[in-house]
Amino acid sequence: MPQQGRSRASYERMLAAAEKLMVKRGNDDFTLTEVAKAGKVSIGSIYLRFDSKDDLIRAVHGRVLGRIGEEQDNMMQAIGDKATSLDDFARLFVEAYAELLKSYSPVLRPIMFRAIYDETISSLGRTSAEKLTQEAEAQMMRYAAEFGRPDHARLVGNAFRMIYYTLARFLGLGSSPEAANQGNWEELKEDLAIMCAAFLRATGK
């Protein structure tokens, strides 16, 4: 058992060191030797765990997604308990989701860039995103009586996408990092919440 504990601790140090290097550099342009030095592990122990640097990065991604998933579950539970109207939901969801994305944006940027050409990472990311999308849309549906148009599935889907893409662009997640931090963050969150509720209530023609 002590050996297993030391092995697990060594594995966690590898992942933590690689994640810190990704955050520090804003990309995954580091060597396994640097990971070994930062994590206080031997290069041989890294190769015992991972076949390549790509495998290590995918493990870091899985670790990050695990933390995000747990926080998202707690976030949606708290919002569901507090919100009593569409306006409540929009305000609480935009605020909580925006701050969650912001807190993870330093490590998500390099991961999302790699997802452009790494199908394994892209697939993991899609699965995580789809889970939150479904939960957020289900909670929006609780207020369907306030919607202005009958195509509820389309409305909540587009509302979620508008929120995500706007926040992701501000935070430099995805293909346009040069567009990051344009505007006032607090005002953006406030306006997004108002726009979400207004969009869902709009009657159209």
mmCIF file of C-alpha atoms in Angstrom:
data_model
loop_
_atom_site.group_PDB
_atom_site.id
_atom_site.type_symbol
_atom_site.label_atom_id
_atom_site.label_comp_id
_atom_site.label_asym_id
_atom_site.label_seq_id
_atom_site.Cartn_x
_atom_site.Cartn_y
_atom_site.Cartn_z
ATOM 1 C CA MET A 1 0.000 0.000 0.000
ATOM 2 C CA PRO A 2 2.734 2.587 0.800
ATOM 3 C CA GLN A 3 4.292 1.898 -2.627
ATOM 4 C CA GLN A 4 0.920 2.453 -4.316
ATOM 5 C CA GLY A 5 0.505 5.692 -2.408
ATOM 6 C CA ARG A 6 3.913 6.956 -3.496
ATOM 7 C CA SER A 7 3.197 5.924 -7.075
ATOM 8 C CA ARG A 8 -0.102 7.791 -7.059
ATOM 9 C CA ALA A 9 1.521 10.881 -5.574
ATOM 10 C CA SER A 10 4.226 10.758 -8.247
ATOM 11 C CA TYR A 11 1.557 10.474 -10.976
ATOM 12 C CA GLU A 12 -0.338 13.462 -9.575
ATOM 13 C CA ARG A 13 2.883 15.512 -9.491
ATOM 14 C CA MET A 14 3.463 14.756 -13.165
ATOM 15 C CA LEU A 15 -0.013 15.967 -14.112
ATOM 16 C CA ALA A 16 0.166 19.029 -11.868
ATOM 17 C CA ALA A 17 3.587 19.988 -13.244
ATOM 18 C CA ALA A 18 2.450 19.636 -16.862
ATOM 19 C CA GLU A 19 -0.691 21.677 -16.140
ATOM 20 C CA LYS A 20 1.335 24.462 -14.494
ATOM 21 C CA LEU A 21 3.689 24.603 -17.474
ATOM 22 C CA MET A 22 0.722 24.871 -19.848
ATOM 23 C CA VAL A 23 -0.759 27.717 -17.816
ATOM 24 C CA LYS A 24 2.573 29.527 -17.499
ATOM 25 C CA ARG A 25 3.367 29.364 -21.216
ATOM 26 C CA GLY A 26 -0.131 29.533 -22.633
ATOM 27 C CA ASN A 27 0.601 26.490 -24.801
ATOM 28 C CA ASP A 28 1.927 22.944 -24.570
ATOM 29 C CA ASP A 29 5.377 23.815 -25.866
ATOM 30 C CA PHE A 30 7.354 22.169 -23.070
ATOM 31 C CA THR A 31 9.486 19.050 -22.757
ATOM 32 C CA LEU A 32 9.046 15.990 -20.589
ATOM 33 C CA THR A 33 12.384 16.855 -19.024
ATOM 34 C CA GLU A 34 10.854 20.121 -17.835
ATOM 35 C CA VAL A 35 7.866 18.220 -16.457
ATOM 36 C CA ALA A 36 10.204 15.868 -14.595
ATOM 37 C CA LYS A 37 12.113 18.774 -13.070
ATOM 38 C CA ALA A 38 8.979 20.748 -12.100
ATOM 39 C CA GLY A 39 7.234 17.672 -10.687
ATOM 40 C CA LYS A 40 10.316 16.319 -8.914
ATOM 41 C CA VAL A 41 10.007 12.976 -10.692
ATOM 42 C CA SER A 42 12.394 11.081 -12.944
ATOM 43 C CA ILE A 43 12.032 11.133 -16.704
ATOM 44 C CA GLY A 44 11.956 7.335 -16.537
ATOM 45 C CA SER A 45 8.927 7.369 -14.245
ATOM 46 C CA ILE A 46 7.090 9.587 -16.736
ATOM 47 C CA TYR A 47 7.746 7.112 -19.540
ATOM 48 C CA LEU A 48 6.541 4.285 -17.311
ATOM 49 C CA ARG A 49 3.196 6.097 -17.065
ATOM 50 C CA PHE A 50 2.895 7.650 -20.514
ATOM 51 C CA ASP A 51 3.897 6.535 -23.983
ATOM 52 C CA SER A 52 4.400 10.107 -25.143
ATOM 53 C CA LYS A 53 3.988 13.760 -24.293
ATOM 54 C CA ASP A 54 0.653 13.654 -26.133
ATOM 55 C CA ASP A 55 -0.602 10.995 -23.725
ATOM 56 C CA LEU A 56 0.478 13.136 -20.768
ATOM 57 C CA ILE A 57 -1.357 16.165 -22.144
ATOM 58 C CA ARG A 58 -4.501 14.087 -22.672
ATOM 59 C CA ALA A 59 -4.297 12.924 -19.066
ATOM 60 C CA VAL A 60 -3.988 16.548 -17.932
ATOM 61 C CA HIS A 61 -7.054 17.369 -19.989
ATOM 62 C CA GLY A 62 -9.008 14.555 -18.375
ATOM 63 C CA ARG A 63 -7.948 15.759 -14.930
ATOM 64 C CA VAL A 64 -9.009 19.338 -15.694
ATOM 65 C CA LEU A 65 -12.339 18.205 -17.147
ATOM 66 C CA GLY A 66 -12.973 16.144 -14.018
ATOM 67 C CA ARG A 67 -12.580 19.213 -11.818
ATOM 68 C CA ILE A 68 -14.684 21.350 -14.149
ATOM 69 C CA GLY A 69 -17.409 18.701 -14.277
ATOM 70 C CA GLU A 70 -17.633 18.515 -10.504
ATOM 71 C CA GLU A 71 -17.828 22.298 -10.199
ATOM 72 C CA GLN A 72 -20.434 22.468 -12.964
ATOM 73 C CA ASP A 73 -22.609 19.899 -11.197
ATOM 74 C CA ASN A 74 -22.432 21.887 -7.960
ATOM 75 C CA MET A 75 -23.100 25.112 -9.852
ATOM 76 C CA MET A 76 -26.223 23.798 -11.583
ATOM 77 C CA GLN A 77 -27.546 22.317 -8.324
ATOM 78 C CA ALA A 78 -27.121 25.646 -6.549
ATOM 79 C CA ILE A 79 -28.760 27.581 -9.384
ATOM 80 C CA GLY A 80 -31.686 25.154 -9.505
ATOM 81 C CA ASP A 81 -32.209 25.590 -5.773
ATOM 82 C CA LYS A 82 -32.107 29.405 -5.879
ATOM 83 C CA ALA A 83 -33.791 30.429 -9.137
ATOM 84 C CA THR A 84 -37.534 31.107 -8.989
ATOM 85 C CA SER A 85 -37.994 32.858 -12.337
ATOM 86 C CA LEU A 86 -36.428 33.135 -15.770
ATOM 87 C CA ASP A 87 -34.716 36.384 -14.769
ATOM 88 C CA ASP A 88 -33.289 34.691 -11.662
ATOM 89 C CA PHE A 89 -31.995 31.779 -13.684
ATOM 90 C CA ALA A 90 -30.401 33.948 -16.368
ATOM 91 C CA ARG A 91 -28.647 36.153 -13.820
ATOM 92 C CA LEU A 92 -27.423 33.286 -11.645
ATOM 93 C CA PHE A 93 -26.357 31.078 -14.530
ATOM 94 C CA VAL A 94 -24.468 33.733 -16.476
ATOM 95 C CA GLU A 95 -22.652 34.933 -13.360
ATOM 96 C CA ALA A 96 -21.646 31.458 -12.164
ATOM 97 C CA TYR A 97 -20.785 30.034 -15.580
ATOM 98 C CA ALA A 98 -18.803 33.119 -16.585
ATOM 99 C CA GLU A 99 -16.681 32.962 -13.440
ATOM 100 C CA LEU A 100 -16.162 29.208 -13.812
ATOM 101 C CA LEU A 101 -14.933 29.622 -17.383
ATOM 102 C CA LYS A 102 -12.756 32.544 -16.365
ATOM 103 C CA SER A 103 -11.105 30.596 -13.544
ATOM 104 C CA TYR A 104 -10.198 27.747 -15.894
ATOM 105 C CA SER A 105 -9.414 29.849 -18.978
ATOM 106 C CA PRO A 106 -5.601 29.815 -18.488
ATOM 107 C CA VAL A 107 -5.501 26.027 -18.860
ATOM 108 C CA LEU A 108 -8.446 25.756 -21.261
ATOM 109 C CA ARG A 109 -6.797 28.016 -23.859
ATOM 110 C CA PRO A 110 -3.907 25.683 -24.704
ATOM 111 C CA ILE A 111 -6.130 22.619 -24.388
ATOM 112 C CA MET A 112 -8.739 24.030 -26.785
ATOM 113 C CA PHE A 113 -6.047 25.021 -29.267
ATOM 114 C CA ARG A 114 -4.740 21.439 -29.229
ATOM 115 C CA ALA A 115 -8.300 20.128 -29.685
ATOM 116 C CA ILE A 116 -8.257 21.621 -33.188
ATOM 117 C CA TYR A 117 -5.979 18.769 -34.326
ATOM 118 C CA ASP A 118 -6.197 16.212 -31.475
ATOM 119 C CA GLU A 119 -9.398 14.212 -31.874
ATOM 120 C CA THR A 120 -9.062 12.521 -28.467
ATOM 121 C CA ILE A 121 -9.017 15.856 -26.661
ATOM 122 C CA SER A 122 -11.714 17.247 -28.943
ATOM 123 C CA SER A 123 -14.005 14.291 -28.182
ATOM 124 C CA LEU A 124 -13.504 14.562 -24.404
ATOM 125 C CA GLY A 125 -14.236 18.270 -24.559
ATOM 126 C CA ARG A 126 -17.413 17.759 -26.557
ATOM 127 C CA THR A 127 -18.703 15.181 -24.086
ATOM 128 C CA SER A 128 -18.105 17.528 -21.141
ATOM 129 C CA ALA A 129 -19.680 20.487 -22.949
ATOM 130 C CA GLU A 130 -22.728 18.488 -24.006
ATOM 131 C CA LYS A 131 -23.421 17.455 -20.419
ATOM 132 C CA LEU A 132 -23.511 21.058 -19.205
ATOM 133 C CA THR A 133 -25.512 22.152 -22.249
ATOM 134 C CA GLN A 134 -28.202 19.572 -21.511
ATOM 135 C CA GLU A 135 -28.365 20.501 -17.829
ATOM 136 C CA ALA A 136 -28.546 24.246 -18.520
ATOM 137 C CA GLU A 137 -31.203 23.812 -21.201
ATOM 138 C CA ALA A 138 -33.260 21.559 -18.917
ATOM 139 C CA GLN A 139 -33.205 24.222 -16.220
ATOM 140 C CA MET A 140 -34.221 26.907 -18.715
ATOM 141 C CA MET A 141 -37.150 24.702 -19.711
ATOM 142 C CA ARG A 142 -38.518 25.048 -16.167
ATOM 143 C CA TYR A 143 -39.518 28.566 -17.163
ATOM 144 C CA ALA A 144 -41.018 27.667 -20.548
ATOM 145 C CA ALA A 145 -44.294 29.306 -19.527
ATOM 146 C CA GLU A 146 -42.470 32.638 -19.816
ATOM 147 C CA PHE A 147 -41.180 31.940 -23.352
ATOM 148 C CA GLY A 148 -42.603 34.044 -26.158
ATOM 149 C CA ARG A 149 -42.457 31.430 -28.917
ATOM 150 C CA PRO A 150 -43.434 27.756 -29.116
ATOM 151 C CA ASP A 151 -40.173 26.196 -30.370
ATOM 152 C CA HIS A 152 -38.725 25.808 -26.890
ATOM 153 C CA ALA A 153 -35.888 23.421 -27.739
ATOM 154 C CA ARG A 154 -34.563 25.794 -30.380
ATOM 155 C CA LEU A 155 -34.859 28.773 -28.037
ATOM 156 C CA VAL A 156 -32.945 27.274 -25.108
ATOM 157 C CA GLY A 157 -30.312 25.831 -27.449
ATOM 158 C CA ASN A 158 -29.642 29.202 -29.042
ATOM 159 C CA ALA A 159 -29.742 30.997 -25.678
ATOM 160 C CA PHE A 160 -27.033 28.703 -24.297
ATOM 161 C CA ARG A 161 -24.901 29.054 -27.427
ATOM 162 C CA MET A 162 -25.122 32.853 -27.314
ATOM 163 C CA ILE A 163 -23.961 32.850 -23.697
ATOM 164 C CA TYR A 164 -21.119 30.392 -24.251
ATOM 165 C CA TYR A 165 -19.743 31.893 -27.462
ATOM 166 C CA THR A 166 -19.839 35.413 -26.062
ATOM 167 C CA LEU A 167 -18.005 34.416 -22.879
ATOM 168 C CA ALA A 168 -15.527 32.204 -24.763
ATOM 169 C CA ARG A 169 -14.655 35.009 -27.160
ATOM 170 C CA PHE A 170 -14.066 37.456 -24.311
ATOM 171 C CA LEU A 171 -11.830 34.940 -22.524
ATOM 172 C CA GLY A 172 -9.871 34.035 -25.650
ATOM 173 C CA LEU A 173 -11.037 30.426 -25.756
ATOM 174 C CA GLY A 174 -11.003 28.852 -29.188
ATOM 175 C CA SER A 175 -9.804 30.208 -32.491
ATOM 176 C CA SER A 176 -9.703 33.969 -31.761
ATOM 177 C CA PRO A 177 -7.422 34.549 -28.732
ATOM 178 C CA GLU A 178 -6.546 38.009 -30.036
ATOM 179 C CA ALA A 179 -10.135 39.112 -29.325
ATOM 180 C CA ALA A 180 -9.809 38.422 -25.595
ATOM 181 C CA ASN A 181 -10.652 40.968 -22.895
ATOM 182 C CA GLN A 182 -12.372 43.446 -25.170
ATOM 183 C CA GLY A 183 -14.944 45.321 -23.107
ATOM 184 C CA ASN A 184 -16.016 45.393 -19.477
ATOM 185 C CA TRP A 185 -16.392 41.940 -17.878
ATOM 186 C CA GLU A 186 -18.979 42.917 -15.260
ATOM 187 C CA GLU A 187 -21.094 44.792 -17.784
ATOM 188 C CA LEU A 188 -20.862 41.891 -20.208
ATOM 189 C CA LYS A 189 -22.218 39.447 -17.627
ATOM 190 C CA GLU A 190 -25.065 41.777 -16.683
ATOM 191 C CA ASP A 191 -26.030 42.425 -20.301
ATOM 192 C CA LEU A 192 -25.805 38.751 -21.259
ATOM 193 C CA ALA A 193 -28.239 37.784 -18.503
ATOM 194 C CA ILE A 194 -30.696 40.467 -19.626
ATOM 195 C CA MET A 195 -30.348 39.454 -23.280
ATOM 196 C CA CYS A 196 -30.886 35.768 -22.460
ATOM 197 C CA ALA A 197 -34.164 36.389 -20.637
ATOM 198 C CA ALA A 198 -35.324 38.925 -23.237
ATOM 199 C CA PHE A 199 -34.523 36.567 -26.107
ATOM 200 C CA LEU A 200 -36.496 33.732 -24.546
ATOM 201 C CA ARG A 201 -39.486 35.989 -23.891
ATOM 202 C CA ALA A 202 -39.470 37.660 -27.331
ATOM 203 C CA THR A 203 -42.574 36.950 -29.411
ATOM 204 C CA GLY A 204 -40.914 37.313 -32.810
ATOM 205 C CA LYS A 205 -43.167 38.536 -35.629
#
